[in-house]
PDB file of C-alpha atoms in Angstrom:
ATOM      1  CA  UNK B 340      16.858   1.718   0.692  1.00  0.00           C
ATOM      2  CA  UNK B 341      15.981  -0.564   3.576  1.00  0.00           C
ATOM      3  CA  UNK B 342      13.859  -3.833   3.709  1.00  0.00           C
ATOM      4  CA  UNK B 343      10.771  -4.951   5.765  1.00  0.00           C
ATOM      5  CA  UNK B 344      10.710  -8.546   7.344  1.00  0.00           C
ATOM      6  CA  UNK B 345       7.679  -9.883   8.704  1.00  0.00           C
ATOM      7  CA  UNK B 346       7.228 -13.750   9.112  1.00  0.00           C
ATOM      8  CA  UNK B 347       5.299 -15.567   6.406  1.00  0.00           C
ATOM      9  CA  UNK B 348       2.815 -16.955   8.318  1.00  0.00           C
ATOM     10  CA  UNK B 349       1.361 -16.697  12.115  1.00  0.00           C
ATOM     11  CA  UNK B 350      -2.094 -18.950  13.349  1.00  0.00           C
ATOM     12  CA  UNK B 351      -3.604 -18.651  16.829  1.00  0.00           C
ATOM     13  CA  UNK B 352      -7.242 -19.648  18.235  1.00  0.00           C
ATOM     14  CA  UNK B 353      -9.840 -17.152  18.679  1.00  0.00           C
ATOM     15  CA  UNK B 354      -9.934 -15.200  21.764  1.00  0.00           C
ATOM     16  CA  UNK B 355      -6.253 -15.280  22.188  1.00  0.00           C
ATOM     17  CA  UNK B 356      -3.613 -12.693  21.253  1.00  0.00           C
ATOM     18  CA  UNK B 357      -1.048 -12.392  18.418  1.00  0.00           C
ATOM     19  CA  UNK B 358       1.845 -10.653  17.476  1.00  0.00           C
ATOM     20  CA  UNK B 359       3.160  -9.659  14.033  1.00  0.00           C
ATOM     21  CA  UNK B 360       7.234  -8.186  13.752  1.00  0.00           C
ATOM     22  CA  UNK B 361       8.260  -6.018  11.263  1.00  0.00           C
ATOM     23  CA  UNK B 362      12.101  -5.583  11.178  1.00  0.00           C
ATOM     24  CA  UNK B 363      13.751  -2.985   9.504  1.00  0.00           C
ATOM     25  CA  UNK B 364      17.072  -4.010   7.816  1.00  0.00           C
ATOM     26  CA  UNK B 365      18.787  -0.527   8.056  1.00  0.00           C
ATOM     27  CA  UNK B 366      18.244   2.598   9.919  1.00  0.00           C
ATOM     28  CA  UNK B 367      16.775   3.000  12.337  1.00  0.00           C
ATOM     29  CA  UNK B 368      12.805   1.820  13.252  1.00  0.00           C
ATOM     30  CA  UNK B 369      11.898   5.137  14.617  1.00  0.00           C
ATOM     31  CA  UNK B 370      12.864   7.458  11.963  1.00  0.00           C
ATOM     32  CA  UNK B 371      10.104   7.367  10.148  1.00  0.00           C
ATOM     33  CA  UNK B 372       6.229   5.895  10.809  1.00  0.00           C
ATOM     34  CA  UNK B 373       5.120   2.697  10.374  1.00  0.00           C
ATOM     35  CA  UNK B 374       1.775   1.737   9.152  1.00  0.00           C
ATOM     36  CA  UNK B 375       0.159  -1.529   9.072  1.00  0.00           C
ATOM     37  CA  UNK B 376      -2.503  -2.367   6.358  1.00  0.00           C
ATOM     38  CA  UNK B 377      -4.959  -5.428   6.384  1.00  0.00           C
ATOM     39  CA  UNK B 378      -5.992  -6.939   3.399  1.00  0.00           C
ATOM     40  CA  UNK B 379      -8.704 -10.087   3.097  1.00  0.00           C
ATOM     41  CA  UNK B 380      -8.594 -12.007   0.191  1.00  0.00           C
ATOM     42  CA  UNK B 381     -10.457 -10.618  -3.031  1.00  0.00           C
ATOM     43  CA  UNK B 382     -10.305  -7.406  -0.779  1.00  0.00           C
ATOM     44  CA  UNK B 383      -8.134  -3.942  -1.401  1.00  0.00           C
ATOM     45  CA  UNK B 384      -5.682  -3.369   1.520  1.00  0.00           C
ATOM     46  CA  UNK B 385      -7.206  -1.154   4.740  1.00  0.00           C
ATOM     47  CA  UNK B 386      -5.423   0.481   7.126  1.00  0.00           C
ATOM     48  CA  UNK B 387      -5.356  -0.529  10.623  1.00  0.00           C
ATOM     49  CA  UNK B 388      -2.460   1.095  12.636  1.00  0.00           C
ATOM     50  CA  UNK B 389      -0.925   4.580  11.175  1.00  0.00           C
ATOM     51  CA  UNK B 390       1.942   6.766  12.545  1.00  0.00           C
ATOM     52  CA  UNK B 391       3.203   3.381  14.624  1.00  0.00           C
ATOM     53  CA  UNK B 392       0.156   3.107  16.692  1.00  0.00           C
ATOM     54  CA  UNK B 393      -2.613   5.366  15.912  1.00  0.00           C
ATOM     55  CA  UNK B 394      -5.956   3.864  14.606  1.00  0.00           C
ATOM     56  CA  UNK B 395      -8.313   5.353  12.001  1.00  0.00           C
ATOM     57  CA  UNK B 396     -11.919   5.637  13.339  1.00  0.00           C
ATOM     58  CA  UNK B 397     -13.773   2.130  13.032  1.00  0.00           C
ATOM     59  CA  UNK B 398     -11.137  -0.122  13.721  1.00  0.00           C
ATOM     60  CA  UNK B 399     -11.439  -1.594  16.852  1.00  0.00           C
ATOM     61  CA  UNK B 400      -9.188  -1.328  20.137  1.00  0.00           C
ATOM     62  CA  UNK B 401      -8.335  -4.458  19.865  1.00  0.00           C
ATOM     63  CA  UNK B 402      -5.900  -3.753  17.339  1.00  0.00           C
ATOM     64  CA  UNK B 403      -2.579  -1.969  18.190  1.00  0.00           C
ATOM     65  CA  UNK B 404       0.810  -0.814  17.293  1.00  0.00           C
ATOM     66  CA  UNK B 405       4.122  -0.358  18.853  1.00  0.00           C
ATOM     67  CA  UNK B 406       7.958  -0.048  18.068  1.00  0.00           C
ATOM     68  CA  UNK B 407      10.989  -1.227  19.224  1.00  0.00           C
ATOM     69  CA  UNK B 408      14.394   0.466  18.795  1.00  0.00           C
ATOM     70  CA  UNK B 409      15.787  -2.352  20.523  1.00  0.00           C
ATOM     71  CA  UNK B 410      15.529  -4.514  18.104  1.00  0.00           C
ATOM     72  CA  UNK B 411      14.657  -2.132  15.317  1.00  0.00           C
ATOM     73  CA  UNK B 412      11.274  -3.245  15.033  1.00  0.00           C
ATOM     74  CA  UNK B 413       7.294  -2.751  15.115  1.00  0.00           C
ATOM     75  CA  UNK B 414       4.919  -4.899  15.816  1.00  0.00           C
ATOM     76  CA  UNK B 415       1.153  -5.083  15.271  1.00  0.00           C
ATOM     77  CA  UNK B 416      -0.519  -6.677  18.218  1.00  0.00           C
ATOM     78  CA  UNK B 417      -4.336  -7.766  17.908  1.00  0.00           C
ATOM     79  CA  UNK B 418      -6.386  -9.383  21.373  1.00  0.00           C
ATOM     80  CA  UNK B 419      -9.167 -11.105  21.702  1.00  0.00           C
ATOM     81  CA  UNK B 420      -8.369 -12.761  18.130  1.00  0.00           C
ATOM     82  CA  UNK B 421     -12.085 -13.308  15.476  1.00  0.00           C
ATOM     83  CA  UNK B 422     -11.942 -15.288  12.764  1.00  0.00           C
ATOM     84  CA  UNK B 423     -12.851 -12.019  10.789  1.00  0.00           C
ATOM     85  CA  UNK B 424      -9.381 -11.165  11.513  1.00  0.00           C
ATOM     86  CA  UNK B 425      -8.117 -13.389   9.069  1.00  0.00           C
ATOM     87  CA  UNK B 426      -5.799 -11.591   6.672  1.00  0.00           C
ATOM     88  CA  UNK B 427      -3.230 -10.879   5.075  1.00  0.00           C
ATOM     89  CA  UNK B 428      -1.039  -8.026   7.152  1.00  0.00           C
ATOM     90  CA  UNK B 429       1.652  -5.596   5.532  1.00  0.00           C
ATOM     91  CA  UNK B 430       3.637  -3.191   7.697  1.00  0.00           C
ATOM     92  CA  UNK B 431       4.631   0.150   5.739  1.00  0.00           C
ATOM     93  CA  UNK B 432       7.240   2.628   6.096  1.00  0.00           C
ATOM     94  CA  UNK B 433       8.777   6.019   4.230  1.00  0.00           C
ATOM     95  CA  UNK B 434      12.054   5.500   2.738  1.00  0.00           C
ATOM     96  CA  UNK B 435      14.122   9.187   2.962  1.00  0.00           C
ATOM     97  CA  UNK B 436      14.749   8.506  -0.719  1.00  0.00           C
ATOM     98  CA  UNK B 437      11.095   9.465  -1.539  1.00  0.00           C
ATOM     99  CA  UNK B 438      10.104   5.792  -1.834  1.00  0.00           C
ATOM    100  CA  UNK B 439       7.613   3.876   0.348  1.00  0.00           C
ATOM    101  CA  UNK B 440       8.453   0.421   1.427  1.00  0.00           C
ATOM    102  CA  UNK B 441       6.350  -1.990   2.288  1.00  0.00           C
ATOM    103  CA  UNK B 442       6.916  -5.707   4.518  1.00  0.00           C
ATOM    104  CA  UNK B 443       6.477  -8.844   2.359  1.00  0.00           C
ATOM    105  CA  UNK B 444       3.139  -9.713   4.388  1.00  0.00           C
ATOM    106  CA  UNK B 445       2.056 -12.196   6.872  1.00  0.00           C
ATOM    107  CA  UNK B 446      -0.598 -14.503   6.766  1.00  0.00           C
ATOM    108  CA  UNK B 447      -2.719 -14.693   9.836  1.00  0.00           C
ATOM    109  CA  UNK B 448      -4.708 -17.743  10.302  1.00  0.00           C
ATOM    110  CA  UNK B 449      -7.174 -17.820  13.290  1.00  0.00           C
ATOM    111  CA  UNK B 450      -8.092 -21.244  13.962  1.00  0.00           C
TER     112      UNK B 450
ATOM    113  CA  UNK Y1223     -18.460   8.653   0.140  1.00  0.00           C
ATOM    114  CA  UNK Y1224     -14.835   8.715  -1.820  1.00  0.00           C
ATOM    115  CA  UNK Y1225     -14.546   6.585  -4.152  1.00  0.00           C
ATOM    116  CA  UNK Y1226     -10.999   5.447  -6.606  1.00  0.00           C
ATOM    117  CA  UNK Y1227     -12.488   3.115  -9.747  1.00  0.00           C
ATOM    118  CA  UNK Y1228      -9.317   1.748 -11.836  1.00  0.00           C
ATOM    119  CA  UNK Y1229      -9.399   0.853 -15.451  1.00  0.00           C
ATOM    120  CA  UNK Y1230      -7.360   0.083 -18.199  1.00  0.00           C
ATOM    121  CA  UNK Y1231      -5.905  -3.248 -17.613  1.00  0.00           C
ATOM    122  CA  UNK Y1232      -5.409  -6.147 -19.674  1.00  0.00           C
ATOM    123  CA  UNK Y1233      -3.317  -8.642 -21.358  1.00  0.00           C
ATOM    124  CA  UNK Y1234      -0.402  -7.318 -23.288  1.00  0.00           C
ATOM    125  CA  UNK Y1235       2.702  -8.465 -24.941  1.00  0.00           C
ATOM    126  CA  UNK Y1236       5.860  -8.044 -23.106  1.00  0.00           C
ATOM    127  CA  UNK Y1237       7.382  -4.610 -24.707  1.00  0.00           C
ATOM    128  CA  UNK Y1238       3.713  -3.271 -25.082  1.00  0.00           C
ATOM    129  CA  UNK Y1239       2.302  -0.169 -23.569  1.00  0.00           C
ATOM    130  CA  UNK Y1240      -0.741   0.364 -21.110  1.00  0.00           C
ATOM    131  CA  UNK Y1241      -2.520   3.325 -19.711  1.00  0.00           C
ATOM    132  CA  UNK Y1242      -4.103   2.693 -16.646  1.00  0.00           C
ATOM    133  CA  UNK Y1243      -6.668   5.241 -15.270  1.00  0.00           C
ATOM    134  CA  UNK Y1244      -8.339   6.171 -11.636  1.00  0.00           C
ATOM    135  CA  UNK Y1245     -11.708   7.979 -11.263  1.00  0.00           C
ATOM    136  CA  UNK Y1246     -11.491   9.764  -8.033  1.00  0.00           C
ATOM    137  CA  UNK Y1247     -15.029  10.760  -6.842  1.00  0.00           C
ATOM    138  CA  UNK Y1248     -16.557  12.001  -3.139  1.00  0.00           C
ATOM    139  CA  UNK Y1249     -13.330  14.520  -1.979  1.00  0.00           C
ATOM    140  CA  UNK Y1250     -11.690  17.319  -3.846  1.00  0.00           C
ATOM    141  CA  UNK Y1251      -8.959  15.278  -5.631  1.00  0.00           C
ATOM    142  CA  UNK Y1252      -7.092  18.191  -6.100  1.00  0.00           C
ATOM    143  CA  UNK Y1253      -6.199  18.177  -2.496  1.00  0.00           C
ATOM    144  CA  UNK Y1254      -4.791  15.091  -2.692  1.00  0.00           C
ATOM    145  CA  UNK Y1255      -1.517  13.131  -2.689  1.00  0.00           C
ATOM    146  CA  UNK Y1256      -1.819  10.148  -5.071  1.00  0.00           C
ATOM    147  CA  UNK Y1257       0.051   7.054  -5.230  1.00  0.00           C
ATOM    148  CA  UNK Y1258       0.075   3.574  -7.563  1.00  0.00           C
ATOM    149  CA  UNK Y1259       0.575   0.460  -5.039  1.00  0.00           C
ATOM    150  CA  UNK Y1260       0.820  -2.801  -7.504  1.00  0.00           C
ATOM    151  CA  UNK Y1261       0.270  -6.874  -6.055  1.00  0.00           C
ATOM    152  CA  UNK Y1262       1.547  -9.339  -8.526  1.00  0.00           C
ATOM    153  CA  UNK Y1263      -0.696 -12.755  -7.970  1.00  0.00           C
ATOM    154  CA  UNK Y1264       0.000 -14.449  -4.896  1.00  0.00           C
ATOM    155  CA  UNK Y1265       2.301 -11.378  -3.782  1.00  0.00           C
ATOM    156  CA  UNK Y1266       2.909  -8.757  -1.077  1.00  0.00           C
ATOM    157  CA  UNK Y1267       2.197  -5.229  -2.253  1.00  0.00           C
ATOM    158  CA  UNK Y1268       4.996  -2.950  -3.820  1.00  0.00           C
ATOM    159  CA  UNK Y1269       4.866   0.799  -4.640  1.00  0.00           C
ATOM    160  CA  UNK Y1270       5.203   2.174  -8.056  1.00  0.00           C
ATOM    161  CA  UNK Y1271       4.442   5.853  -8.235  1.00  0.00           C
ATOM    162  CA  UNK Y1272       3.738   8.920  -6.416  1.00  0.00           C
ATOM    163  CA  UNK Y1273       2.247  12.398  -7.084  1.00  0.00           C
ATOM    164  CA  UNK Y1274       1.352  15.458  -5.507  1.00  0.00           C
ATOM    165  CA  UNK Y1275      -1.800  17.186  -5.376  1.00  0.00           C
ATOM    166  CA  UNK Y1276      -0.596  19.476  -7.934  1.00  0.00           C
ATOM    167  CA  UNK Y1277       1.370  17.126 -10.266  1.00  0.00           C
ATOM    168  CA  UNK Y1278       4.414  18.771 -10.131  1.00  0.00           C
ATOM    169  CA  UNK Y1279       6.026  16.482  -7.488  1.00  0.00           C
ATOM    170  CA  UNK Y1280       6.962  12.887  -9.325  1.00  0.00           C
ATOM    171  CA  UNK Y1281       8.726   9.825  -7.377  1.00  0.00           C
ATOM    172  CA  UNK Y1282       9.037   6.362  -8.935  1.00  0.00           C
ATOM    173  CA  UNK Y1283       9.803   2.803  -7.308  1.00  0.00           C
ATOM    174  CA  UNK Y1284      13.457   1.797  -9.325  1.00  0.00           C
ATOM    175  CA  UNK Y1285      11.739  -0.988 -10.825  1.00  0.00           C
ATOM    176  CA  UNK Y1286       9.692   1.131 -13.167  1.00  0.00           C
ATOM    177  CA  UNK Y1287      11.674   4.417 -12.871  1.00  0.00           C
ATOM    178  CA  UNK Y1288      12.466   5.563 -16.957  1.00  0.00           C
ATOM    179  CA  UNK Y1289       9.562   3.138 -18.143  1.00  0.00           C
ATOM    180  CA  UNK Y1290       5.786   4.311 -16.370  1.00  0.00           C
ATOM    181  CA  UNK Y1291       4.826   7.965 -16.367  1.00  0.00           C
ATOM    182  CA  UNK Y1292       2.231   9.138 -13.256  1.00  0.00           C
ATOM    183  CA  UNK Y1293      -0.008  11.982 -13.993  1.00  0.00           C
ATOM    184  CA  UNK Y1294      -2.853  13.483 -13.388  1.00  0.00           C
ATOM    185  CA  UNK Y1295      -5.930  15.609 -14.637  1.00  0.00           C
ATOM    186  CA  UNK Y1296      -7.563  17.472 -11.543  1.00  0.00           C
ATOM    187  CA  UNK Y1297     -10.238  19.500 -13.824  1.00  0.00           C
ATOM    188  CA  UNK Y1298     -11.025  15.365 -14.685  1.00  0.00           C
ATOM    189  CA  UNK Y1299     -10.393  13.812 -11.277  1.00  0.00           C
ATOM    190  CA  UNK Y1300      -8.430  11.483 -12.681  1.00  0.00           C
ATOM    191  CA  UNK Y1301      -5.383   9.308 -11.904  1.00  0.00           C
ATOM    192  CA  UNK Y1302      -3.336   8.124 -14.852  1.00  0.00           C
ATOM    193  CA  UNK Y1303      -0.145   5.599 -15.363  1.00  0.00           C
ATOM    194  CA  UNK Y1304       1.464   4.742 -18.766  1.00  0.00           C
ATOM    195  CA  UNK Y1305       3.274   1.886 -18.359  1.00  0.00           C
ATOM    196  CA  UNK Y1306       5.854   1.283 -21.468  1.00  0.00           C
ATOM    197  CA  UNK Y1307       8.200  -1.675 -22.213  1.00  0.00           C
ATOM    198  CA  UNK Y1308       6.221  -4.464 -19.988  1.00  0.00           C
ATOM    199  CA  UNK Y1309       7.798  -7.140 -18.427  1.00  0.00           C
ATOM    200  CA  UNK Y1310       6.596 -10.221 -17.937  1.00  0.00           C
ATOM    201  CA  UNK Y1311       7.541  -8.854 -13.583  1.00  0.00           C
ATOM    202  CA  UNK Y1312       4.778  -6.386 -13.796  1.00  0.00           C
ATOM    203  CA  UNK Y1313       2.345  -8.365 -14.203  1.00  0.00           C
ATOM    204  CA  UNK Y1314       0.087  -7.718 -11.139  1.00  0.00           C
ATOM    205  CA  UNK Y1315      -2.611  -5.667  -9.942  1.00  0.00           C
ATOM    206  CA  UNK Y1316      -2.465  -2.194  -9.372  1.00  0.00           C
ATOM    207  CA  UNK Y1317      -4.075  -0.419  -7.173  1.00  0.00           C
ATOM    208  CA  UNK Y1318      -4.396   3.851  -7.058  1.00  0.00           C
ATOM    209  CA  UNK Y1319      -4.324   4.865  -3.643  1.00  0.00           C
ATOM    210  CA  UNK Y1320      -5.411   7.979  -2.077  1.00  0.00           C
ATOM    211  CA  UNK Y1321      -2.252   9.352   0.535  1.00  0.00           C
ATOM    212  CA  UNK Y1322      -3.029  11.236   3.683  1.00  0.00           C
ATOM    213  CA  UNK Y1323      -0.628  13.090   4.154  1.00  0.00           C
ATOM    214  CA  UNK Y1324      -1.351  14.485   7.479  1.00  0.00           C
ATOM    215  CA  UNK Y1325      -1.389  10.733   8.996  1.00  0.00           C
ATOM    216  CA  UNK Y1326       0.808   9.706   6.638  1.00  0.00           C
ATOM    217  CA  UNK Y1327      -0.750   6.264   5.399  1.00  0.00           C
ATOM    218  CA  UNK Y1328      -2.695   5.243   1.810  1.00  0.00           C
ATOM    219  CA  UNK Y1329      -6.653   5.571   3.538  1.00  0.00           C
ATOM    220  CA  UNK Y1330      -8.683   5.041   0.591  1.00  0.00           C
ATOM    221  CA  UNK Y1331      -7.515   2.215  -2.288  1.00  0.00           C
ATOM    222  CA  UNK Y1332      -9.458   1.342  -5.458  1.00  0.00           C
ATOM    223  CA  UNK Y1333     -10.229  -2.063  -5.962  1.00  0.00           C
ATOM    224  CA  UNK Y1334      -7.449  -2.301  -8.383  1.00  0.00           C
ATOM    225  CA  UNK Y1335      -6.827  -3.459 -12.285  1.00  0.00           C
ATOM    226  CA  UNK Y1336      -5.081  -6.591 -13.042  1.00  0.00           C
ATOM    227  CA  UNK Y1337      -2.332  -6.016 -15.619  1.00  0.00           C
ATOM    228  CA  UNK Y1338      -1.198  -9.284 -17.555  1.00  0.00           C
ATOM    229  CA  UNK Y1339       2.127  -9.037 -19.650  1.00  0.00           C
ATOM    230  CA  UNK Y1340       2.384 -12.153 -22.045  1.00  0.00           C
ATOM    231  CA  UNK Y1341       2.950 -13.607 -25.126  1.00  0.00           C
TER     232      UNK Y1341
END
């Protein structure tokens, strides 16, 4: 099985743009999808990004996905930052073993 | 408008048994892929269990592999997950989650049913 690292924590004002890594510890990044889920607190977990950078209907363009085989890693990108973006934000993969993994979850603070 | 309603949780002594349940309603549940995603408090999310739309595909996380059982009733649209010898580490809330499997993501979640193992 392989492991998920995102950072704990990321903050940026509203308006701006932030980025949030997910690294896969083994295998490689593109062998499977990535999803990315937002929770809020109190809240169940959406999803926001599917299949590495598709987005269900309703969630808005400003949110988007990527990869990077480079450094064996996706990233969740969202512009023009609102404070309703604050959230908690897991990434998601398949594990070939029939398990799904998911990233330990970063905190985004938009202040 | 779908809907996943869990029940079943509660507080029970480590060693105990629970049997959570998920009331599927607004899509043919039969269709489905269904999964258990758990959060202990203050935690990221893990998965537990998965089943297919006809029950006779079964995966389990290691952590509760030979202890929970996943099933389901489709005639009931219902989700179910016995959970046997509790630890004090599953305490959490879990969460039944529809799968898609055609985007491959969890789209629809319950709002989930805190589990508390303690003595």
């Amino acid at each position: 099985n392989f492991m998920l690292t995102q950072p704990h924590s990321v903050s940026e004002s509203p308006g701006k743009t932030v980025t949030i890594s997910c690294t896969r510890s083994s295998g490689s990044i593109a062998s499977n999808y990535v999803q990315w889920y937002q929770q809020r607190p109190g809240s169940a977990p959406t999803t926001v990004i599917y299949e590495d950078n598709q987005r269900p209907s309703g969630v808005p363009d400003r949110f988007s996905g990527s990869i990077d085989s480079s450094s064996n890693s996706a990233s969740l990108t969202i512009s023009g930052l609102k404070t309703e973006d604050e959230a908690d934000y897991y990434c998601q993969s398949y594990d070939s073993s029939n398990h799904w993994v998911f990233g330990g979850g970063t905190k985004l603070t938009v202040l | 408008e779908v809907q996943l309603v869990e029940s079943g949780g509660g507080l029970v002594q480590p060693g105990g048994s629970l049997r959570l349940s998920c009331a599927a309603s607004g899509f043919t549940f039969s269709s489905y892929e269904m999964n258990w995603v758990r959060q202990a408090p203050g935690k990221g999310l893990e998965w537990v269990s998965y089943i297919s739309s006809s029950g006779s595909t079964i995966y389990y996380a290691d952590s509760v592999k030979g202890r929970f059982t996943i099933s389901r009733d489709n005639a009931k649209n219902s989700l179910y997950l016995q959970m046997n010898s509790l630890r004090a580490e599953d305490t959490a809330v879990y969460y039944c989650a529809r799968f898609l499997a055609v985007a491959g993501h969890f789209d629809y979640w319950g709002q989930g049913t805190l589990v508390t193992v303690s003595s």
